[in-house]
Amino acid sequence: MGDKVSVEISKELYEKAKKFIEENGGFKDVSELVEFLLSEAISDEAETVGMTPEEEEEVKERLRSLGYI
Amino acid sequence: MVSRPHGGRLVRRVLTGRRREIFEAQSGEMPRLEVPLERAIDAEDLARGVFSPLEGFMVEDDYLSVLNRMRLSNDLPWTIPIVLDATREWLESQGLSPGDDIVLLYNELPIAVLTLEDVYTWDKRLHAEKVFKTRDPGHPGVEAVYKRGDILLGGRLELIQGPPNPLERYTLWPLETRVLFKEKGWRTIAAFQTRNVPHLGHEYVQKAALTFVDGLLVHPLSGWKKKGDYRDEVIIRAYEALTSHYYPRGVVVLSVLRMNMNYAGPREAVHHAIVRKNFGATHFIVGRDHAGVGSYYGPYEAWEIFREFPDLGITPLFVREAYYCTRCGGMVNEKVCPHGEEYRVRISGTRLREILRRGERPPEYMMRPEVAEAIISHPNPFIE
Ligand SMILES: [Zn+2]
């Protein structure tokens, strides 16, 4: 999980998030939910896919040859 | 932006470069396991990121966790076990230890190298009960499980080459759809899973979804078929006819996915959604009785199960089944049409098949004429 830092959210939202987890499951605590949602929101495509520009060009070439682009 | 891969990172495990050279020099002495087409397909799907974050066949920890709580041991949602079986006789003849590399062969063709991490047994009846909600061997998924070997092998794998693929021209892998969606500038994509040719009900559902997203991924599953099913190339032709005549240009990507079908109903609906998330889809259209067979699952069970996974990372779209209403004068569903049963004309897949089998054109409120033409003009549209 790595090092942790604190962030602040309103008490009201925190309580709502807690209730959401209790009713729906899927997350250990509010921190885990926040971490999940934040990473969903700001993740960078190239980073998650780990593709070099050359590889990306090769993929585009195939897509072009098949008529997809 | 498109969906993040499940678990955060797209798996890519194709053997290249130095590793491939080492493999080619040593593969003659490695233990070998001949696998059926279904496992060879799993191996390619694993290596090409379709099953991200899985990097190989499941070890016992993950297997039991998926079986009992529909999550991997790290808590990530996962509903269908992806396991490799072997027989006890084979295992005893090999003298294997953890860390050993095993070459998986399909039709004597090297498919993948599995680095063995775990050897374990499974209770197939319990497996059937949990995954399929029945132990009845009359269920095709259960029957397939009962026929498999008693030993399971877990471990990461690297792909040498996928099994021969007759639909290579239409096959896109997650890396490719992701680049494609980026090129098209799509940020939201709804994926549609199918094994059928499209009738007006399918078109209605897809267009309902398309109203709210940038693009649609029409994603037929290819692979194993039973007698009477439409051939894969017929499904492709039919969709090409539909999208070229009735969809705006550039809003649909049609691509096939070769993946095993288990008919595990609700669990498989979640699995289908996770897989499409890996292709970059942000939304997934969940059908009525999705991935069901016979009457093993309730019509809306596949919708209900999604409530258990708020952390799936892909939004399920529950679009009600469409029918033609003679009073509304068009395709509608029960949420938007107030009229009674007597006005509702439902499109039956079975009836359509009968009509098409006779080489006739279905009425236009059931199927677009261009789609019917594409099917009928095929010399042999059905599996025999
Ligand atoms: Zn009506």
CSV table of N, CA, C and O in Angstrom, one decimal, chain B residues 31-108:
chain,number,residue,atom,x,y,z
B,31,PRO,N,8.8,-30.0,-19.1
B,31,PRO,CA,7.6,-30.9,-19.0
B,31,PRO,C,6.5,-30.2,-19.9
B,31,PRO,O,6.5,-29.0,-20.1
B,32,ARG,N,5.7,-31.1,-20.5
B,32,ARG,CA,4.7,-30.7,-21.4
B,32,ARG,C,3.3,-31.1,-21.0
B,32,ARG,O,3.2,-32.2,-20.5
B,33,LEU,N,2.4,-30.2,-21.2
B,33,LEU,CA,1.0,-30.6,-20.9
B,33,LEU,C,0.1,-30.2,-22.1
B,33,LEU,O,0.1,-29.0,-22.5
B,34,GLU,N,-0.5,-31.2,-22.7
B,34,GLU,CA,-1.4,-30.9,-23.8
B,34,GLU,C,-2.7,-30.4,-23.3
B,34,GLU,O,-3.3,-31.1,-22.3
B,35,VAL,N,-3.2,-29.3,-23.8
B,35,VAL,CA,-4.5,-28.8,-23.2
B,35,VAL,C,-5.5,-28.7,-24.3
B,35,VAL,O,-5.2,-28.6,-25.5
B,36,PRO,N,-6.8,-28.7,-23.9
B,36,PRO,CA,-7.9,-28.5,-25.0
B,36,PRO,C,-8.0,-27.1,-25.4
B,36,PRO,O,-7.4,-26.2,-24.7
B,37,LEU,N,-8.7,-26.8,-26.5
B,37,LEU,CA,-8.8,-25.5,-27.0
B,37,LEU,C,-9.3,-24.5,-26.0
B,37,LEU,O,-8.8,-23.3,-25.9
B,38,GLU,N,-10.2,-24.9,-25.1
B,38,GLU,CA,-10.7,-23.9,-24.1
B,38,GLU,C,-9.6,-23.4,-23.2
B,38,GLU,O,-9.6,-22.2,-22.9
B,39,ARG,N,-8.7,-24.2,-22.8
B,39,ARG,CA,-7.6,-23.8,-21.9
B,39,ARG,C,-6.6,-22.9,-22.7
B,39,ARG,O,-6.0,-22.0,-22.2
B,40,ALA,N,-6.4,-23.3,-24.0
B,40,ALA,CA,-5.5,-22.5,-24.8
B,40,ALA,C,-6.0,-21.1,-25.0
B,40,ALA,O,-5.3,-20.1,-25.0
B,41,ILE,N,-7.3,-21.0,-25.1
B,41,ILE,CA,-8.0,-19.7,-25.2
B,41,ILE,C,-7.8,-18.9,-23.9
B,41,ILE,O,-7.5,-17.8,-23.9
B,42,ASP,N,-8.1,-19.6,-22.8
B,42,ASP,CA,-7.8,-18.9,-21.5
B,42,ASP,C,-6.4,-18.4,-21.4
B,42,ASP,O,-6.2,-17.3,-20.9
B,43,ALA,N,-5.4,-19.2,-21.8
B,43,ALA,CA,-4.0,-18.8,-21.7
B,43,ALA,C,-3.8,-17.5,-22.5
B,43,ALA,O,-3.2,-16.6,-22.1
B,44,GLU,N,-4.4,-17.5,-23.8
B,44,GLU,CA,-4.1,-16.3,-24.6
B,44,GLU,C,-4.9,-15.1,-23.9
B,44,GLU,O,-4.3,-14.0,-23.9
B,45,ASP,N,-6.1,-15.3,-23.5
B,45,ASP,CA,-6.8,-14.2,-22.8
B,45,ASP,C,-6.1,-13.7,-21.6
B,45,ASP,O,-6.0,-12.4,-21.4
B,46,LEU,N,-5.5,-14.6,-20.8
B,46,LEU,CA,-4.7,-14.2,-19.6
B,46,LEU,C,-3.5,-13.3,-20.1
B,46,LEU,O,-3.3,-12.2,-19.5
B,47,ALA,N,-2.8,-13.8,-21.1
B,47,ALA,CA,-1.5,-13.1,-21.5
B,47,ALA,C,-1.8,-11.8,-22.1
B,47,ALA,O,-0.9,-10.9,-22.1
B,48,ARG,N,-3.0,-11.6,-22.7
B,48,ARG,CA,-3.2,-10.4,-23.4
B,48,ARG,C,-4.1,-9.4,-22.6
B,48,ARG,O,-4.6,-8.4,-23.2
B,49,GLY,N,-4.2,-9.7,-21.3
B,49,GLY,CA,-4.8,-8.7,-20.5
B,49,GLY,C,-6.3,-8.7,-20.4
B,49,GLY,O,-6.9,-7.9,-19.7
B,50,VAL,N,-7.0,-9.7,-21.1
B,50,VAL,CA,-8.4,-9.8,-21.0
B,50,VAL,C,-8.9,-10.0,-19.6
B,50,VAL,O,-9.9,-9.5,-19.2
B,51,PHE,N,-8.1,-10.8,-18.9
B,51,PHE,CA,-8.4,-11.1,-17.5
B,51,PHE,C,-7.6,-10.3,-16.5
B,51,PHE,O,-7.3,-10.8,-15.3
B,52,SER,N,-7.1,-9.2,-16.8
B,52,SER,CA,-6.3,-8.4,-15.9
B,52,SER,C,-7.1,-8.2,-14.6
B,52,SER,O,-8.3,-8.0,-14.7
B,53,PRO,N,-6.5,-8.3,-13.4
B,53,PRO,CA,-5.1,-8.4,-13.1
B,53,PRO,C,-4.5,-9.8,-13.1
B,53,PRO,O,-3.4,-10.0,-12.6
B,54,LEU,N,-5.3,-10.8,-13.5
B,54,LEU,CA,-4.7,-12.2,-13.4
B,54,LEU,C,-3.5,-12.3,-14.3
B,54,LEU,O,-3.6,-11.8,-15.5
B,55,GLU,N,-2.5,-12.9,-13.9
B,55,GLU,CA,-1.3,-13.1,-14.7
B,55,GLU,C,-1.1,-14.6,-15.1
B,55,GLU,O,-0.1,-14.9,-15.7
B,56,GLY,N,-2.0,-15.4,-14.6
B,56,GLY,CA,-1.9,-16.8,-14.9
B,56,GLY,C,-3.0,-17.5,-14.3
B,56,GLY,O,-4.0,-16.9,-13.8
B,57,PHE,N,-3.0,-18.9,-14.4
B,57,PHE,CA,-4.1,-19.6,-13.8
B,57,PHE,C,-4.0,-19.5,-12.3
B,57,PHE,O,-3.0,-19.4,-11.7
B,58,MET,N,-5.2,-19.6,-11.7
B,58,MET,CA,-5.3,-19.2,-10.3
B,58,MET,C,-4.6,-20.2,-9.4
B,58,MET,O,-4.7,-21.4,-9.6
B,59,VAL,N,-4.0,-19.7,-8.3
B,59,VAL,CA,-3.5,-20.5,-7.3
B,59,VAL,C,-4.6,-20.8,-6.3
B,59,VAL,O,-5.7,-20.1,-6.4
B,60,GLU,N,-4.4,-21.7,-5.4
B,60,GLU,CA,-5.5,-22.1,-4.5
B,60,GLU,C,-6.2,-21.0,-3.7
B,60,GLU,O,-7.4,-20.9,-3.5
B,61,ASP,N,-5.3,-20.1,-3.2
B,61,ASP,CA,-5.8,-19.0,-2.3
B,61,ASP,C,-6.9,-18.2,-3.1
B,61,ASP,O,-8.0,-17.9,-2.6
B,62,ASP,N,-6.5,-17.8,-4.3
B,62,ASP,CA,-7.4,-17.0,-5.2
B,62,ASP,C,-8.6,-17.8,-5.6
B,62,ASP,O,-9.8,-17.3,-5.6
B,63,TYR,N,-8.4,-19.1,-5.9
B,63,TYR,CA,-9.5,-20.0,-6.3
B,63,TYR,C,-10.6,-20.0,-5.3
B,63,TYR,O,-11.7,-19.8,-5.5
B,64,LEU,N,-10.1,-20.3,-4.0
B,64,LEU,CA,-11.1,-20.5,-2.9
B,64,LEU,C,-11.8,-19.2,-2.6
B,64,LEU,O,-13.0,-19.2,-2.3
B,65,SER,N,-11.0,-18.1,-2.7
B,65,SER,CA,-11.6,-16.8,-2.4
B,65,SER,C,-12.7,-16.4,-3.4
B,65,SER,O,-13.7,-15.9,-3.1
B,66,VAL,N,-12.4,-16.7,-4.7
B,66,VAL,CA,-13.4,-16.5,-5.7
B,66,VAL,C,-14.6,-17.3,-5.6
B,66,VAL,O,-15.7,-16.9,-5.7
B,67,LEU,N,-14.3,-18.6,-5.3
B,67,LEU,CA,-15.5,-19.5,-5.1
B,67,LEU,C,-16.4,-19.1,-4.0
B,67,LEU,O,-17.6,-19.1,-4.1
B,68,ASN,N,-15.8,-18.7,-2.8
B,68,ASN,CA,-16.6,-18.4,-1.6
B,68,ASN,C,-17.1,-17.0,-1.5
B,68,ASN,O,-18.1,-16.8,-0.9
B,69,ARG,N,-16.3,-16.0,-2.0
B,69,ARG,CA,-16.7,-14.7,-1.8
B,69,ARG,C,-16.7,-13.8,-3.0
B,69,ARG,O,-16.9,-12.6,-2.9
B,70,MET,N,-16.5,-14.4,-4.2
B,70,MET,CA,-16.5,-13.7,-5.5
B,70,MET,C,-15.5,-12.5,-5.5
B,70,MET,O,-15.8,-11.5,-6.1
B,71,ARG,N,-14.4,-12.7,-4.8
B,71,ARG,CA,-13.3,-11.8,-4.8
B,71,ARG,C,-12.0,-12.5,-4.8
B,71,ARG,O,-11.9,-13.6,-4.2
B,72,LEU,N,-11.0,-11.9,-5.4
B,72,LEU,CA,-9.6,-12.4,-5.3
B,72,LEU,C,-9.1,-12.3,-3.9
B,72,LEU,O,-9.8,-11.6,-3.1
B,73,SER,N,-8.0,-12.9,-3.6
B,73,SER,CA,-7.6,-12.9,-2.2
B,73,SER,C,-7.2,-11.4,-1.8
B,73,SER,O,-7.2,-11.1,-0.6
B,74,ASN,N,-7.0,-10.6,-2.8
B,74,ASN,CA,-6.7,-9.2,-2.4
B,74,ASN,C,-8.0,-8.3,-2.4
B,74,ASN,O,-7.9,-7.1,-2.4
B,75,ASP,N,-9.1,-9.0,-2.4
B,75,ASP,CA,-10.4,-8.3,-2.3
B,75,ASP,C,-11.0,-7.7,-3.6
B,75,ASP,O,-12.1,-7.2,-3.6
B,76,LEU,N,-10.3,-7.9,-4.7
B,76,LEU,CA,-10.8,-7.3,-5.9
B,76,LEU,C,-11.9,-8.2,-6.4
B,76,LEU,O,-11.8,-9.4,-6.4
B,77,PRO,N,-13.0,-7.6,-6.9
B,77,PRO,CA,-14.1,-8.4,-7.4
B,77,PRO,C,-13.7,-9.4,-8.5
B,77,PRO,O,-13.0,-9.0,-9.4
B,78,TRP,N,-14.1,-10.7,-8.4
B,78,TRP,CA,-13.8,-11.6,-9.5
B,78,TRP,C,-14.7,-12.8,-9.3
B,78,TRP,O,-14.8,-13.4,-8.2
B,79,THR,N,-15.5,-13.2,-10.3
B,79,THR,CA,-16.6,-14.1,-10.0
B,79,THR,C,-16.4,-15.5,-10.7
B,79,THR,O,-17.0,-16.5,-10.2
B,80,ILE,N,-15.6,-15.6,-11.7
B,80,ILE,CA,-15.4,-16.9,-12.4
B,80,ILE,C,-14.0,-17.4,-12.2
B,80,ILE,O,-13.1,-16.7,-12.6
B,81,PRO,N,-13.8,-18.6,-11.6
B,81,PRO,CA,-12.4,-19.1,-11.5
B,81,PRO,C,-11.8,-19.4,-12.9
B,81,PRO,O,-12.5,-19.9,-13.8
B,82,ILE,N,-10.6,-19.0,-13.0
B,82,ILE,CA,-9.9,-19.3,-14.3
B,82,ILE,C,-8.8,-20.3,-13.9
B,82,ILE,O,-7.8,-19.9,-13.3
B,83,VAL,N,-9.0,-21.6,-14.1
B,83,VAL,CA,-8.1,-22.6,-13.6
B,83,VAL,C,-7.7,-23.6,-14.7
B,83,VAL,O,-8.4,-23.8,-15.7
B,84,LEU,N,-6.5,-24.2,-14.4
B,84,LEU,CA,-5.9,-25.1,-15.3
B,84,LEU,C,-6.0,-26.5,-14.7
B,84,LEU,O,-5.4,-26.7,-13.6
B,85,ASP,N,-6.5,-27.5,-15.3
B,85,ASP,CA,-6.6,-28.8,-14.8
B,85,ASP,C,-5.7,-29.8,-15.5
B,85,ASP,O,-5.3,-29.6,-16.6
B,86,ALA,N,-5.3,-30.8,-14.7
B,86,ALA,CA,-4.5,-31.9,-15.3
B,86,ALA,C,-5.0,-33.2,-14.5
B,86,ALA,O,-5.7,-33.1,-13.6
B,87,THR,N,-4.5,-34.3,-15.0
B,87,THR,CA,-4.9,-35.5,-14.4
B,87,THR,C,-3.8,-35.9,-13.4
B,87,THR,O,-2.6,-35.5,-13.5
B,88,ARG,N,-4.2,-36.7,-12.4
B,88,ARG,CA,-3.3,-37.2,-11.4
B,88,ARG,C,-2.1,-38.0,-12.1
B,88,ARG,O,-1.0,-37.9,-11.7
B,89,GLU,N,-2.5,-38.8,-13.1
B,89,GLU,CA,-1.5,-39.7,-13.7
B,89,GLU,C,-0.4,-38.8,-14.4
B,89,GLU,O,0.8,-39.1,-14.3
B,90,TRP,N,-0.9,-37.7,-15.0
B,90,TRP,CA,0.1,-36.8,-15.7
B,90,TRP,C,1.0,-36.2,-14.6
B,90,TRP,O,2.2,-36.2,-14.8
B,91,LEU,N,0.4,-35.8,-13.5
B,91,LEU,CA,1.2,-35.1,-12.5
B,91,LEU,C,2.3,-36.1,-11.9
B,91,LEU,O,3.4,-35.7,-11.8
B,92,GLU,N,1.8,-37.4,-11.7
B,92,GLU,CA,2.7,-38.3,-11.1
B,92,GLU,C,3.9,-38.7,-12.0
B,92,GLU,O,5.0,-39.0,-11.6
B,93,SER,N,3.6,-38.6,-13.3
B,93,SER,CA,4.6,-39.0,-14.3
B,93,SER,C,5.7,-37.9,-14.5
B,93,SER,O,6.7,-38.1,-15.1
B,94,GLN,N,5.4,-36.7,-13.9
B,94,GLN,CA,6.3,-35.5,-14.2
B,94,GLN,C,7.3,-35.2,-13.1
B,94,GLN,O,8.3,-34.6,-13.4
B,95,GLY,N,7.0,-35.5,-11.9
B,95,GLY,CA,7.9,-35.1,-10.8
B,95,GLY,C,8.2,-33.6,-10.7
B,95,GLY,O,9.3,-33.2,-10.7
B,96,LEU,N,7.1,-32.8,-10.7
B,96,LEU,CA,7.3,-31.4,-10.7
B,96,LEU,C,7.5,-30.8,-9.3
B,96,LEU,O,7.0,-31.3,-8.3
B,97,SER,N,8.1,-29.6,-9.3
B,97,SER,CA,8.2,-28.8,-8.1
B,97,SER,C,7.9,-27.4,-8.4
B,97,SER,O,8.0,-27.0,-9.6
B,98,PRO,N,7.4,-26.6,-7.4
B,98,PRO,CA,7.2,-25.2,-7.6
B,98,PRO,C,8.4,-24.5,-8.2
B,98,PRO,O,9.5,-24.8,-7.9
B,99,GLY,N,8.1,-23.6,-9.2
B,99,GLY,CA,9.2,-22.9,-9.8
B,99,GLY,C,9.5,-23.5,-11.2
B,99,GLY,O,10.1,-22.9,-12.0
B,100,ASP,N,9.0,-24.8,-11.4
B,100,ASP,CA,9.3,-25.4,-12.7
B,100,ASP,C,8.5,-24.8,-13.8
B,100,ASP,O,7.3,-24.3,-13.6
B,101,ASP,N,9.0,-24.7,-15.0
B,101,ASP,CA,8.3,-24.2,-16.2
B,101,ASP,C,7.7,-25.4,-16.9
B,101,ASP,O,8.3,-26.4,-17.1
B,102,ILE,N,6.4,-25.2,-17.3
B,102,ILE,CA,5.7,-26.3,-18.0
B,102,ILE,C,5.2,-25.7,-19.3
B,102,ILE,O,4.7,-24.5,-19.4
B,103,VAL,N,5.5,-26.4,-20.4
B,103,VAL,CA,5.0,-25.9,-21.7
B,103,VAL,C,3.6,-26.4,-22.0
B,103,VAL,O,3.3,-27.6,-21.9
B,104,LEU,N,2.7,-25.5,-22.2
B,104,LEU,CA,1.3,-25.9,-22.6
B,104,LEU,C,1.2,-26.0,-24.1
B,104,LEU,O,1.6,-25.1,-24.8
B,105,LEU,N,0.7,-27.2,-24.5
B,105,LEU,CA,0.6,-27.4,-25.9
B,105,LEU,C,-0.9,-27.5,-26.3
B,105,LEU,O,-1.7,-28.1,-25.6
B,106,TYR,N,-1.2,-27.0,-27.5
B,106,TYR,CA,-2.5,-27.3,-28.1
B,106,TYR,C,-2.3,-27.8,-29.4
B,106,TYR,O,-1.7,-27.2,-30.3
B,107,ASN,N,-2.8,-29.1,-29.7
B,107,ASN,CA,-2.6,-29.8,-30.9
B,107,ASN,C,-1.1,-29.8,-31.2
B,107,ASN,O,-0.6,-29.6,-32.4
B,108,GLU,N,-0.3,-30.1,-30.2
B,108,GLU,CA,1.2,-30.2,-30.3
B,108,GLU,C,1.9,-28.9,-30.5
B,108,GLU,O,3.1,-28.8,-30.7
